[in-house]
Tab-separated table of C-alpha atoms and ligand atoms in Angstrom:
chain	number	residue	atom	x	y	z
A	1	MET	CA	218.996	-141.142	32.419
A	2	ILE	CA	222.076	-143.363	32.798
A	3	ASN	CA	222.071	-146.269	30.344
A	4	ILE	CA	223.436	-149.518	31.722
A	5	ALA	CA	224.994	-152.650	30.211
A	6	ILE	CA	225.738	-155.789	32.211
A	7	ILE	CA	228.517	-158.083	30.988
A	8	GLY	CA	228.258	-161.627	32.368
A	9	THR	CA	224.769	-162.746	33.364
A	10	GLY	CA	225.562	-165.545	35.826
A	11	ASN	CA	225.076	-165.836	39.605
A	12	ILE	CA	225.930	-162.289	40.648
A	13	SER	CA	224.135	-160.483	37.827
A	14	PRO	CA	220.686	-160.488	39.547
A	15	PHE	CA	222.193	-158.410	42.377
A	16	HIS	CA	223.171	-155.769	39.792
A	17	ILE	CA	219.904	-156.021	37.822
A	18	LYS	CA	217.758	-155.692	40.949
A	19	GLY	CA	219.951	-152.829	42.160
A	20	TYR	CA	219.527	-150.820	38.958
A	21	LEU	CA	215.797	-151.581	38.871
A	22	GLU	CA	215.433	-149.845	42.255
A	23	PHE	CA	216.183	-146.527	40.483
A	24	PRO	CA	213.910	-146.452	37.398
A	25	ASN	CA	214.013	-142.651	37.188
A	26	ARG	CA	217.793	-142.533	37.132
A	27	CYS	CA	218.926	-145.470	35.000
A	28	LYS	CA	217.814	-148.068	32.475
A	29	ILE	CA	219.339	-151.440	31.571
A	30	VAL	CA	219.774	-151.352	27.780
A	31	ALA	CA	222.126	-154.292	27.149
A	32	LEU	CA	222.965	-157.714	28.587
A	33	VAL	CA	225.989	-159.686	27.406
A	34	ASP	CA	227.002	-163.288	27.920
A	35	ILE	CA	229.018	-165.744	25.862
A	36	TYR	CA	225.918	-167.904	26.419
A	37	PRO	CA	223.350	-165.366	25.137
A	38	GLU	CA	220.481	-167.617	26.212
A	39	LYS	CA	221.510	-166.869	29.829
A	40	ALA	CA	221.282	-163.143	29.124
A	41	LYS	CA	217.926	-163.618	27.399
A	42	ALA	CA	216.574	-165.586	30.355
A	43	LYS	CA	217.607	-162.783	32.740
A	44	ALA	CA	215.943	-160.178	30.499
A	45	GLU	CA	212.730	-162.195	30.591
A	46	GLU	CA	212.889	-162.927	34.318
A	47	TYR	CA	213.318	-159.245	35.214
A	48	GLY	CA	211.126	-157.773	32.459
A	49	LEU	CA	214.015	-155.879	30.827
A	50	LYS	CA	212.138	-154.966	27.662
A	51	ASP	CA	214.696	-152.384	26.511
A	52	ALA	CA	217.704	-154.678	26.903
A	53	GLN	CA	219.413	-155.880	23.758
A	54	ILE	CA	221.205	-159.210	24.062
A	55	TYR	CA	224.795	-159.731	22.894
A	56	SER	CA	227.080	-162.750	22.853
A	57	SER	CA	230.258	-160.655	22.781
A	58	TYR	CA	231.017	-157.520	24.784
A	59	GLN	CA	232.977	-156.152	21.821
A	60	GLU	CA	229.647	-155.642	20.070
A	61	LEU	CA	228.424	-153.072	22.565
A	62	LEU	CA	231.637	-151.036	22.619
A	63	THR	CA	230.518	-149.076	19.552
A	64	ARG	CA	227.168	-148.147	21.133
A	65	LYS	CA	227.465	-144.506	22.109
A	66	ASP	CA	224.346	-144.523	24.307
A	67	ILE	CA	225.809	-146.785	27.036
A	68	ASP	CA	227.073	-144.822	30.056
A	69	LEU	CA	227.854	-147.451	32.688
A	70	VAL	CA	228.869	-151.098	32.435
A	71	SER	CA	228.665	-153.659	35.246
A	72	VAL	CA	231.436	-156.219	34.751
A	73	CYS	CA	230.162	-159.508	36.220
A	74	THR	CA	232.424	-162.052	34.514
A	75	PRO	CA	234.952	-164.401	36.168
A	76	PRO	CA	237.934	-162.555	37.730
A	77	TYR	CA	240.544	-163.210	35.026
A	78	LEU	CA	238.477	-161.140	32.554
A	79	HIS	CA	237.830	-158.102	34.769
A	80	ALA	CA	240.839	-156.047	33.709
A	81	GLN	CA	240.588	-156.519	29.941
A	82	ILE	CA	236.837	-155.933	29.791
A	83	SER	CA	236.982	-152.889	32.101
A	84	ILE	CA	239.863	-151.377	30.113
A	85	ASP	CA	238.111	-151.940	26.770
A	86	CYS	CA	234.887	-150.412	28.098
A	87	MET	CA	236.621	-147.317	29.501
A	88	LYS	CA	238.568	-146.929	26.240
A	89	ALA	CA	235.185	-146.938	24.463
A	90	GLY	CA	233.993	-144.096	26.731
A	91	LYS	CA	231.978	-146.088	29.273
A	92	ASN	CA	232.136	-145.848	33.046
A	93	VAL	CA	232.666	-149.150	34.838
A	94	LEU	CA	231.430	-150.846	37.985
A	95	CYS	CA	233.593	-153.974	38.194
A	96	GLU	CA	232.787	-156.922	40.433
A	97	LYS	CA	235.294	-158.037	43.031
A	98	PRO	CA	238.109	-158.957	42.901
A	99	MET	CA	239.242	-155.914	40.904
A	100	ALA	CA	241.769	-157.921	38.873
A	101	SER	CA	244.169	-160.860	38.880
A	102	SER	CA	247.314	-158.838	39.615
A	103	LEU	CA	248.583	-155.423	40.643
A	104	GLU	CA	249.837	-154.884	37.093
A	105	GLU	CA	246.267	-155.305	35.848
A	106	CYS	CA	244.954	-152.949	38.553
A	107	ASP	CA	247.466	-150.306	37.484
A	108	ALA	CA	246.474	-150.691	33.822
A	109	MET	CA	242.813	-150.183	34.799
A	110	LEU	CA	243.650	-147.124	36.895
A	111	LEU	CA	245.727	-145.648	34.080
A	112	MET	CA	242.886	-146.113	31.591
A	113	ALA	CA	240.419	-144.486	34.014
A	114	LYS	CA	242.788	-141.527	34.397
A	115	GLU	CA	243.485	-141.165	30.669
A	116	THR	CA	239.822	-141.365	29.672
A	117	GLY	CA	238.382	-139.512	32.664
A	118	ARG	CA	235.967	-142.396	33.208
A	119	THR	CA	234.710	-143.534	36.617
A	120	LEU	CA	235.968	-146.899	37.821
A	121	GLY	CA	234.067	-148.351	40.782
A	122	ILE	CA	234.837	-151.716	42.357
A	123	VAL	CA	232.163	-153.789	44.069
A	124	ALA	CA	232.649	-154.138	47.827
A	125	GLN	CA	228.991	-154.035	48.737
A	126	ASN	CA	229.506	-154.807	52.426
A	127	ARG	CA	230.600	-151.221	53.038
A	128	PHE	CA	226.949	-150.452	52.317
A	129	SER	CA	225.683	-152.341	55.322
A	130	THR	CA	224.412	-150.394	58.309
A	131	SER	CA	226.545	-152.383	60.747
A	132	PHE	CA	229.844	-151.816	58.894
A	133	MET	CA	229.060	-148.210	57.924
A	134	ASN	CA	228.242	-147.355	61.536
A	135	LEU	CA	231.248	-149.256	62.886
A	136	LYS	CA	233.424	-147.140	60.578
A	137	LYS	CA	231.708	-143.937	61.767
A	138	THR	CA	232.228	-144.938	65.392
A	139	LEU	CA	235.914	-145.658	64.715
A	140	ASP	CA	236.270	-142.257	63.057
A	141	ALA	CA	234.629	-140.559	66.070
A	142	ASP	CA	237.932	-141.084	67.860
A	143	LEU	CA	236.397	-142.398	71.066
A	144	ILE	CA	238.292	-145.697	71.380
A	145	GLY	CA	241.814	-144.248	71.304
A	146	ASN	CA	244.499	-145.486	68.920
A	147	VAL	CA	243.681	-148.815	67.292
A	148	VAL	CA	246.309	-151.264	68.507
A	149	TRP	CA	244.867	-154.558	67.264
A	150	ALA	CA	242.250	-155.775	64.768
A	151	ASP	CA	240.752	-159.255	64.562
A	152	ILE	CA	239.016	-160.397	61.401
A	153	ASP	CA	237.186	-163.676	60.956
A	154	SER	CA	236.268	-163.949	57.284
A	155	HIS	CA	234.677	-167.328	57.860
A	156	TRP	CA	232.684	-169.009	55.094
A	157	TRP	CA	231.742	-172.575	54.268
A	158	ARG	CA	231.524	-174.209	50.830
A	159	GLY	CA	231.184	-177.883	49.879
A	160	THR	CA	233.517	-179.437	47.323
A	161	SER	CA	230.936	-179.146	44.501
A	162	TYR	CA	231.402	-175.359	44.755
A	163	TYR	CA	234.599	-175.934	42.787
A	164	ASP	CA	232.951	-177.830	39.932
A	165	LEU	CA	232.227	-174.544	38.095
A	166	TRP	CA	234.748	-174.197	35.243
A	167	TRP	CA	236.617	-171.092	36.366
A	168	ARG	CA	236.575	-171.583	40.140
A	169	GLY	CA	239.410	-173.320	41.931
A	170	THR	CA	242.064	-172.419	39.324
A	171	TRP	CA	244.931	-169.969	39.799
A	172	GLU	CA	244.583	-168.950	36.166
A	173	LYS	CA	240.891	-168.020	36.089
A	174	GLU	CA	239.722	-167.500	39.675
A	175	SER	CA	243.168	-166.003	40.401
A	176	GLY	CA	243.117	-167.136	44.032
A	177	GLY	CA	241.095	-168.931	46.694
A	178	CYS	CA	239.083	-167.770	49.685
A	179	THR	CA	241.511	-164.937	50.493
A	180	LEU	CA	240.907	-163.317	47.092
A	181	ASN	CA	237.313	-164.268	46.485
A	182	HIS	CA	235.676	-164.348	49.915
A	183	ALA	CA	237.865	-162.463	52.406
A	184	VAL	CA	238.175	-159.762	49.727
A	185	HIS	CA	235.115	-158.203	51.391
A	186	HIS	CA	236.665	-158.095	54.860
A	187	ILE	CA	240.014	-156.986	53.456
A	188	ASP	CA	238.309	-154.023	51.796
A	189	LEU	CA	236.650	-153.204	55.132
A	190	LEU	CA	239.912	-153.589	57.039
A	191	ASN	CA	241.863	-151.287	54.696
A	192	TRP	CA	239.015	-148.762	54.785
A	193	MET	CA	238.741	-148.767	58.550
A	194	MET	CA	242.507	-148.815	59.223
A	195	GLY	CA	243.033	-146.052	56.647
A	196	GLY	CA	245.382	-148.048	54.410
A	197	VAL	CA	247.394	-151.223	53.961
A	198	PRO	CA	249.834	-152.653	56.528
A	199	LYS	CA	253.626	-152.458	56.165
A	200	LYS	CA	254.382	-156.124	56.905
A	201	VAL	CA	252.539	-159.381	56.334
A	202	ASN	CA	253.182	-162.894	57.607
A	203	ALA	CA	250.829	-165.577	56.307
A	204	VAL	CA	250.240	-169.321	56.231
A	205	LEU	CA	248.085	-170.878	53.468
A	206	GLY	CA	246.492	-174.281	53.131
A	207	ASN	CA	243.841	-176.308	51.386
A	208	VAL	CA	242.421	-178.563	54.073
A	209	ALA	CA	239.058	-179.682	52.671
A	210	HIS	CA	238.691	-179.070	48.899
A	211	ASN	CA	240.675	-181.691	47.012
A	212	ASN	CA	239.244	-180.627	43.639
A	213	SER	CA	240.735	-177.135	43.772
A	214	GLU	CA	244.174	-175.690	43.082
A	215	VAL	CA	243.648	-172.730	45.418
A	216	GLU	CA	243.729	-172.215	49.196
A	217	ASP	CA	240.643	-172.765	51.341
A	218	VAL	CA	242.290	-171.316	54.474
A	219	SER	CA	244.753	-168.517	55.126
A	220	VAL	CA	245.830	-166.909	58.356
A	221	ALA	CA	247.730	-163.636	58.175
A	222	VAL	CA	249.317	-161.458	60.817
A	223	LEU	CA	249.680	-157.850	59.751
A	224	LYS	CA	251.795	-155.033	61.122
A	225	TYR	CA	251.033	-151.366	60.415
A	226	GLU	CA	253.255	-148.304	60.190
A	227	SER	CA	251.652	-147.064	63.436
A	228	GLY	CA	252.766	-150.229	65.220
A	229	ALA	CA	249.208	-151.629	65.312
A	230	MET	CA	248.771	-155.298	64.472
A	231	ALA	CA	245.961	-157.413	63.013
A	232	ARG	CA	245.035	-161.063	62.585
A	233	LEU	CA	243.027	-162.003	59.518
A	234	THR	CA	241.591	-165.483	58.972
A	235	SER	CA	240.115	-166.331	55.559
A	236	SER	CA	238.306	-169.637	55.428
A	237	LEU	CA	235.909	-171.788	53.459
A	238	VAL	CA	235.745	-174.501	56.126
A	239	HIS	CA	233.888	-172.794	58.982
A	240	HIS	CA	230.446	-174.263	59.632
A	241	GLY	CA	228.050	-171.494	60.583
A	242	GLU	CA	230.082	-168.836	58.733
A	243	ASN	CA	230.377	-166.713	61.900
A	244	GLN	CA	232.135	-163.561	60.808
A	245	LYS	CA	233.656	-160.792	62.837
A	246	ILE	CA	235.588	-157.574	62.488
A	247	GLU	CA	236.870	-156.210	65.766
A	248	PHE	CA	239.067	-153.266	66.727
A	249	GLN	CA	240.901	-152.975	70.019
A	250	GLY	CA	241.664	-149.340	70.749
A	251	SER	CA	243.796	-148.086	73.628
A	252	LYS	CA	240.556	-147.160	75.460
A	253	ALA	CA	237.883	-149.582	74.183
A	254	ARG	CA	236.971	-152.478	71.917
A	255	ILE	CA	234.251	-152.162	69.259
A	256	ALA	CA	233.176	-154.772	66.737
A	257	ALA	CA	230.660	-155.914	64.135
A	258	PRO	CA	228.446	-157.697	65.038
A	259	TRP	CA	228.139	-154.738	67.420
A	260	LYS	CA	229.948	-155.188	70.679
A	261	VAL	CA	231.503	-152.615	72.961
A	262	THR	CA	233.775	-153.102	75.954
A	263	ALA	CA	235.943	-150.519	77.665
A	264	SER	CA	238.523	-151.175	80.350
A	265	LYS	CA	240.585	-148.799	82.403
A	266	ALA	CA	243.506	-149.713	84.596
A	267	LYS	CA	243.353	-150.002	88.340
A	268	GLU	CA	246.387	-148.727	90.200
A	269	ASN	CA	248.064	-152.109	89.834
A	270	GLY	CA	247.362	-152.255	86.086
A	271	PHE	CA	244.602	-154.823	86.275
A	272	PRO	CA	241.400	-153.973	84.332
A	273	GLU	CA	238.192	-152.485	85.574
A	274	LYS	CA	235.125	-151.644	83.513
A	275	ASN	CA	234.907	-148.125	82.071
A	276	ALA	CA	231.116	-147.912	82.200
A	277	GLU	CA	231.056	-144.236	81.264
A	278	LEU	CA	232.942	-144.784	77.991
A	279	GLU	CA	230.892	-147.894	77.186
A	280	GLU	CA	227.740	-145.805	77.607
A	281	GLN	CA	229.151	-142.984	75.483
A	282	LEU	CA	230.080	-145.398	72.668
A	283	THR	CA	226.731	-147.183	72.843
A	284	GLN	CA	224.845	-143.904	72.649
A	285	TYR	CA	226.978	-142.684	69.752
A	286	TYR	CA	226.471	-145.928	67.817
A	287	GLU	CA	222.747	-146.154	68.485
A	288	THR	CA	222.007	-142.644	67.268
A	289	LEU	CA	223.631	-143.329	63.868
A	290	PRO	CA	221.049	-143.751	61.092
A	291	ASN	CA	220.322	-146.986	59.242
A	292	LEU	CA	221.247	-146.986	55.562
A	293	ALA	CA	218.272	-146.587	53.233
A	294	LYS	CA	219.772	-149.013	50.691
A	295	GLU	CA	222.190	-151.790	51.538
A	296	GLY	CA	224.478	-154.200	49.653
A	297	HIS	CA	224.741	-154.002	45.867
A	298	THR	CA	221.750	-151.643	45.729
A	299	GLY	CA	223.484	-149.273	48.145
A	300	GLU	CA	226.685	-149.313	46.111
A	301	ILE	CA	224.803	-148.869	42.831
A	302	ASP	CA	222.975	-145.876	44.343
A	303	ASN	CA	226.366	-144.433	45.312
A	304	VAL	CA	227.875	-145.015	41.835
A	305	LEU	CA	224.838	-143.449	40.097
A	306	SER	CA	225.104	-140.420	42.418
A	307	ALA	CA	228.827	-140.153	41.672
A	308	LEU	CA	228.105	-140.075	37.918
A	309	GLU	CA	225.243	-137.596	38.366
A	310	GLN	CA	227.363	-135.264	40.493
A	311	GLY	CA	230.719	-135.759	38.747
A	312	ILE	CA	232.430	-137.003	41.918
A	313	ASP	CA	234.211	-140.236	42.909
A	314	PRO	CA	232.185	-143.171	44.194
A	315	LEU	CA	232.953	-144.416	47.722
A	316	ILE	CA	234.786	-147.487	46.417
A	317	THR	CA	237.228	-146.492	43.700
A	318	GLY	CA	239.803	-148.417	41.707
A	319	HIS	CA	242.359	-147.230	44.261
A	320	SER	CA	240.478	-149.022	47.067
A	321	GLY	CA	240.241	-152.109	44.838
A	322	ARG	CA	243.994	-151.959	44.236
A	323	ASN	CA	244.751	-151.690	47.974
A	324	THR	CA	242.710	-154.850	48.514
A	325	ILE	CA	244.621	-156.694	45.781
A	326	GLU	CA	247.939	-155.463	47.183
A	327	LEU	CA	247.278	-156.895	50.633
A	328	ILE	CA	246.027	-160.184	49.151
A	329	THR	CA	249.100	-160.403	46.895
A	330	ALA	CA	251.295	-159.916	49.965
A	331	ILE	CA	249.430	-162.717	51.769
A	332	TYR	CA	250.018	-165.075	48.815
A	333	LYS	CA	253.664	-164.074	48.504
A	334	SER	CA	254.261	-164.567	52.218
A	335	GLY	CA	252.359	-167.871	52.276
A	336	PHE	CA	254.103	-169.443	49.291
A	337	GLU	CA	257.566	-168.083	50.100
A	338	GLU	CA	257.095	-168.914	53.795
A	339	ARG	CA	258.508	-165.599	55.007
A	340	MET	CA	257.580	-162.084	56.077
A	341	VAL	CA	256.711	-159.717	53.219
A	342	GLU	CA	256.929	-155.913	53.150
A	343	LEU	CA	254.563	-153.619	51.307
A	344	PRO	CA	254.392	-151.937	48.838
A	345	ILE	CA	254.870	-154.688	46.252
A	346	SER	CA	257.102	-153.115	43.604
A	347	LYS	CA	256.668	-153.325	39.835
A	348	GLU	CA	259.878	-155.393	39.686
A	349	ASP	CA	258.477	-157.982	42.100
A	350	PRO	CA	257.480	-161.232	40.336
A	351	TRP	CA	254.202	-161.155	42.313
A	352	TYR	CA	253.248	-157.899	40.539
A	353	THR	CA	252.213	-159.694	37.316
A	354	VAL	CA	249.903	-162.576	36.464
A	355	GLU	CA	252.850	-164.400	34.841
A	356	GLY	CA	254.934	-164.026	37.995
A	357	ILE	CA	252.058	-165.166	40.209
A	358	MET	CA	251.445	-168.222	38.017
A	359	LYS	CA	255.159	-169.142	38.245
A	360	ASN	CA	255.249	-168.783	42.036
A	361	VAL	CA	252.005	-170.324	43.278
A	362	LYS	CA	251.862	-174.063	43.910
A	363	PRO	CA	248.492	-175.700	43.138
A	364	PHE	CA	247.239	-177.555	46.226
A	365	TYR	CA	245.258	-180.130	44.208
A	366	GLN	CA	244.410	-180.809	40.597
A	367	LYS	CA	240.997	-179.631	39.456
A	368	THR	CA	239.202	-182.290	37.452
A	369	THR	CA	235.605	-181.053	37.010
A	370	PHE	CA	234.782	-178.065	34.778
A	371	LEU	CA	231.024	-177.419	34.487
A	372	GLU	CA	230.170	-174.731	31.920
A	373	ASN	CA	226.960	-172.855	31.134
A	374	VAL	CA	225.471	-173.570	34.556
A	375	THR	CA	222.128	-171.805	34.952
A	376	ASP	CA	219.894	-170.787	37.827
A	377	GLN	CA	222.263	-171.137	40.735
A	378	LYS	CA	221.002	-169.162	43.707
A	379	ILE	CA	223.896	-167.791	45.746
A	380	THR	CA	224.383	-165.867	48.956
A	381	VAL	CA	226.780	-162.946	49.162
A	382	GLY	CA	227.754	-162.832	52.792
A	383	SER	CA	226.791	-162.536	56.379
A	384	ASP	CA	223.696	-160.450	57.124
A	385	PHE	CA	224.459	-160.022	60.814
A	386	LYS	CA	223.618	-156.731	62.435
B	1	LIG	N1	230.077	-159.217	45.337
B	1	LIG	C1	229.819	-160.457	45.719
B	1	LIG	O1	229.431	-160.719	46.868
B	1	LIG	C2	230.007	-161.567	44.721
B	1	LIG	C3	229.402	-162.822	44.930
B	1	LIG	C4	229.577	-163.811	43.941
B	1	LIG	C5	230.379	-163.562	42.836
B	1	LIG	N2	230.988	-162.352	42.704
B	1	LIG	C6	231.895	-162.078	41.575
B	1	LIG	O2	231.150	-161.925	40.377
B	1	LIG	C7	231.895	-162.426	39.281
B	1	LIG	C8	231.068	-163.466	38.565
B	1	LIG	O3	230.754	-164.524	39.453
B	1	LIG	P1	229.461	-165.433	39.245
B	1	LIG	O4	229.320	-166.200	40.502
B	1	LIG	O5	228.338	-164.596	38.739
B	1	LIG	O6	229.994	-166.402	38.095
B	1	LIG	P2	229.132	-167.146	36.980
B	1	LIG	O7	230.017	-168.133	36.328
B	1	LIG	O8	227.827	-167.591	37.544
B	1	LIG	O9	228.820	-165.956	35.951
B	1	LIG	C9	229.774	-165.412	35.103
B	1	LIG	C10	229.099	-165.208	33.743
B	1	LIG	O10	230.033	-164.583	32.869
B	1	LIG	C11	229.876	-165.177	31.600
B	1	LIG	N3	231.077	-164.938	30.816
B	1	LIG	C12	232.254	-165.616	30.862
B	1	LIG	N4	233.116	-165.066	29.989
B	1	LIG	C13	232.477	-164.014	29.411
B	1	LIG	C14	232.835	-163.058	28.427
B	1	LIG	N5	234.049	-163.069	27.859
B	1	LIG	N6	231.925	-162.142	28.042
B	1	LIG	C15	230.694	-162.119	28.587
B	1	LIG	N7	230.276	-163.004	29.527
B	1	LIG	C16	231.174	-163.930	29.930
B	1	LIG	C17	229.626	-166.654	31.902
B	1	LIG	O11	229.028	-167.348	30.818
B	1	LIG	C18	228.703	-166.550	33.104
B	1	LIG	O12	227.340	-166.507	32.735
B	1	LIG	C19	233.192	-162.974	39.859
B	1	LIG	O13	234.206	-162.025	39.760
B	1	LIG	C20	232.866	-163.211	41.324
B	1	LIG	O14	233.981	-163.115	42.170
B	1	LIG	C21	230.795	-161.347	43.595
C-alpha cells in the first residue's frame, strides 16, 4: 500500500484526490496539507478521507516515515523547495506543472532525486489522453515520413478576474503567463512527440487583454530543430472557444489531434494529388489503437503508482519537466530580448536562475488585486477533444 500526502488543497487538488481514490487497493491518502488547514479539512470531508491527518505546514509531515508519495499542488514558486524537502525526507514526489520557476530549480530537483534515489514525476496529464497517446503512437509508426513542420495552437480563454488570485499574474509567484502555465501542456506534448527540444527559438510576447497581470497572455514562437524541421507554437489566453490543435506535417502525410489525416503525393509537375492509399493505411493504424483505460490525472497517477510498484521510471520524469521549462525559458528570453535564442540555456545565462529571470522580464501591467484563501473554485484543465 502506497501512502499519499497532498500538499496544497486548492483548485487542482481534487484531480489528485479523485485519481488516488480510483486505486483503493494500491494507495491511501494519509495526509493533507494547506497553509489554510480548513481548506484541507473541507477536502477530507468532501471526499471521505477518514485516514487523512490535516497539517498547516508541510514541514510537519516530513518526519512521518509512513508517507511514500507526495503530490505537490501549491503555486509554482514553491514547487522546487517543497519537492526537494520531501525527497530529502525520503518521499517520492509527483509535482504539479510547471515543474519549477527556473532551470536552476529544475536541476536542484533532479540532483536531489538522483542523490536520494527517489522518483520525481511531473504532472503533464494530457499525455494520458487517448487522442494524444495515439497520435504519438502513429507518429512513432514512421508512416508519415520525416516531420518537417509542427503547428501548435495552445488556445485558452480567461477573463480578467482569473488574475485576482494572489499568486497568479506575477512573475515572482506564477513565474510566467500562459506560455508557462497553459501552453506547458502542449509544450510537453511537442517535446515528447518531436523527441526533444529545438535548437533555435524566435518569439514575440504580449499582454493584449489582461491589464491586471504582469505576465504575458499571448506568445507566438517559431522553433527550429537540429533536423531542420520547424514549428509554430501559439500560447494564448484570449481565444474564445479554446480551439486547440497539435499537427505534424511529415514528408508523406499530415496527422493531427483532433484526429485528421491528409496525404499528398506529387504529380509529375510537382503539384499535389491525394495519396488515398497512405491515408487509408494511417486511418486504419490509428483506429486499431486502443483507448486508454484511465485518462488525465488518473491516468498519470496510475502510471506513477505502477512505476513505484515496479521500481521503474514514470512516463513523465523530472527530465521531461526540465525540457519543458527549457523551451519556455528560451521563449521568454527571445521575447524580452527581441532576438533569436539558441538552446541549451547554459548555467551562466542570466535566464537560468529566478534572480536573472526577475531582472530581465518586464511586467506588462501592475497587478492590484490579491485574493487569498479562495475556496470552492471549480476549474477545467484543458480541451477534451477527441
Ligand atoms: N495540471 C493542470 O491541468 C493544472 C490545472 C490547474 C492548476 N495546476 C497547477 O496546480 C498548482 C496549484 O494551482 P491551483 O489552481 O490549485 O491553485 P490554488 O491557489 O487554488 O491552490 C493552491 C493551494 O496551495 C496552498 N498553499 C500555498 N502555499 C502553501 C504552502 N507553503 N504549503 C501548503 N499549501 C500551500 C494554498 O493555500 C492553496 O490552497 C499550480 O502549480 C498550477 O499551475 C495544474
